[in-house]
CSV table of C-alpha atoms in Angstrom, one decimal:
chain,number,residue,atom,x,y,z
A,1,MET,CA,-25.1,2.2,15.7
A,2,PRO,CA,-21.5,3.2,16.3
A,3,ILE,CA,-18.5,1.0,16.5
A,4,HIS,CA,-16.9,1.1,19.9
A,5,LEU,CA,-13.2,0.8,19.5
A,6,THR,CA,-10.7,0.1,22.3
A,7,PHE,CA,-7.0,0.1,21.9
A,8,ASN,CA,-5.0,-1.9,24.5
A,9,ASN,CA,-1.2,-1.7,24.5
A,10,ILE,CA,-1.5,0.1,21.2
A,11,ARG,CA,-1.3,3.9,20.6
A,12,HIS,CA,-4.6,5.3,19.3
A,13,SER,CA,-4.4,5.8,15.6
A,14,ASP,CA,-6.8,7.7,13.3
A,15,ALA,CA,-5.6,5.6,10.4
A,16,VAL,CA,-6.5,2.3,12.2
A,17,SER,CA,-9.9,3.8,13.3
A,18,SER,CA,-10.7,4.8,9.8
A,19,HIS,CA,-9.7,1.3,8.5
A,20,VAL,CA,-11.9,-0.3,11.1
A,21,ASN,CA,-14.9,1.8,10.0
A,22,GLU,CA,-14.2,0.9,6.3
A,23,ALA,CA,-13.8,-2.8,7.1
A,24,PHE,CA,-17.1,-2.9,9.0
A,25,GLU,CA,-19.1,-1.3,6.1
A,26,GLU,CA,-20.4,-4.6,4.7
A,27,LEU,CA,-21.2,-6.0,8.2
A,28,ILE,CA,-23.1,-2.8,9.1
A,29,LYS,CA,-25.2,-3.1,5.9
A,30,ILE,CA,-26.0,-6.8,6.7
A,31,THR,CA,-27.3,-5.8,10.1
A,32,ASP,CA,-29.0,-2.6,8.8
A,33,ASN,CA,-26.9,-0.6,11.3
A,34,LYS,CA,-29.2,-1.7,14.2
A,35,PHE,CA,-26.7,-3.5,16.4
A,36,PRO,CA,-23.6,-2.0,18.1
A,37,PHE,CA,-20.2,-3.6,17.7
A,38,ARG,CA,-17.4,-3.5,20.3
A,39,VAL,CA,-13.9,-4.0,18.8
A,40,ASN,CA,-10.9,-4.6,21.1
A,41,LEU,CA,-7.5,-4.2,19.5
A,42,ASN,CA,-4.7,-5.7,21.6
A,43,LYS,CA,-1.0,-6.0,21.2
A,44,VAL,CA,-0.2,-9.2,23.1
A,45,ALA,CA,3.5,-9.5,22.1
A,46,PRO,CA,6.0,-7.4,20.1
A,47,GLU,CA,4.9,-9.1,16.9
A,48,SER,CA,1.4,-10.4,17.7
A,49,TYR,CA,-2.0,-8.7,17.7
A,50,GLN,CA,-5.3,-10.0,18.9
A,51,VAL,CA,-8.7,-8.6,17.8
A,52,GLY,CA,-11.9,-9.3,19.7
A,53,ILE,CA,-15.3,-8.3,18.3
A,54,ASN,CA,-18.6,-8.4,20.4
A,55,CYS,CA,-22.1,-7.9,19.2
A,56,SER,CA,-25.5,-8.4,20.7
A,57,PHE,CA,-27.4,-9.5,17.6
A,58,LYS,CA,-31.2,-10.0,18.1
A,59,ASN,CA,-30.6,-10.8,21.8
A,60,LYS,CA,-27.8,-13.3,21.0
A,61,ASN,CA,-24.3,-12.4,22.1
A,62,LEU,CA,-21.8,-13.0,19.3
A,63,PHE,CA,-18.1,-13.0,19.7
A,64,SER,CA,-15.1,-13.4,17.4
A,65,LYS,CA,-11.4,-13.4,18.2
A,66,ALA,CA,-8.5,-13.5,15.9
A,67,ASP,CA,-4.7,-13.5,16.3
A,68,HIS,CA,-2.0,-12.5,13.7
A,69,GLU,CA,1.4,-10.8,13.4
A,70,ASN,CA,-0.3,-8.1,11.4
A,71,LEU,CA,-3.1,-6.0,13.0
A,72,TYR,CA,-5.0,-5.5,9.8
A,73,LYS,CA,-5.0,-9.2,9.0
A,74,ALA,CA,-6.2,-10.1,12.5
A,75,LEU,CA,-9.0,-7.5,12.1
A,76,SER,CA,-10.0,-9.0,8.7
A,77,LYS,CA,-10.1,-12.5,10.2
A,78,GLY,CA,-12.3,-11.3,13.1
A,79,ILE,CA,-14.7,-9.5,10.8
A,80,ASP,CA,-15.0,-12.5,8.5
A,81,SER,CA,-15.8,-14.7,11.5
A,82,MET,CA,-18.4,-12.2,12.8
A,83,LYS,CA,-20.0,-12.0,9.3
A,84,ILE,CA,-20.5,-15.7,9.2
A,85,GLN,CA,-22.1,-15.7,12.7
A,86,VAL,CA,-24.4,-12.8,11.9
A,87,ILE,CA,-25.5,-14.4,8.6
A,88,ARG,CA,-26.2,-17.8,10.3
A,89,LYS,CA,-28.2,-16.1,13.2
A,90,SER,CA,-30.2,-14.1,10.7
A,91,GLU,CA,-31.1,-17.2,8.7
A,92,LYS,CA,-32.2,-19.0,11.8
A,93,VAL,CA,-34.4,-16.1,12.8
A,94,ARG,CA,-36.1,-16.1,9.3
A,95,ASN,CA,-36.9,-19.8,9.4
C-alpha cells in the first residue's frame, strides 16, 4: 500500500518524500504492507512543524500527531507513536 503524503504550507520536496518512505520501512514491514498510511506535513509557524499520520488498521482508525521545531523530528515522533498503536492493536487481535 502506498503512503499518501500531503504538504501544507511547505514546498513539496523529493528529499522529504524519500525520507518519509525510508522512515516508514519498519512500520510497513510490521503491517505487511496491507494498510495505507496518510501523512500530513504542516508548517504551523515559522519555526514549528506538525505531522499527522492516519491509518485504518484492521477496521480501526489510528491517528498520531506530533509537533516539533524540526520537521524530521516531528515525523520521527509521529511514526514512533503510530508503531506503538499498530503493535498494541495487532496484539489485541491475536488474543
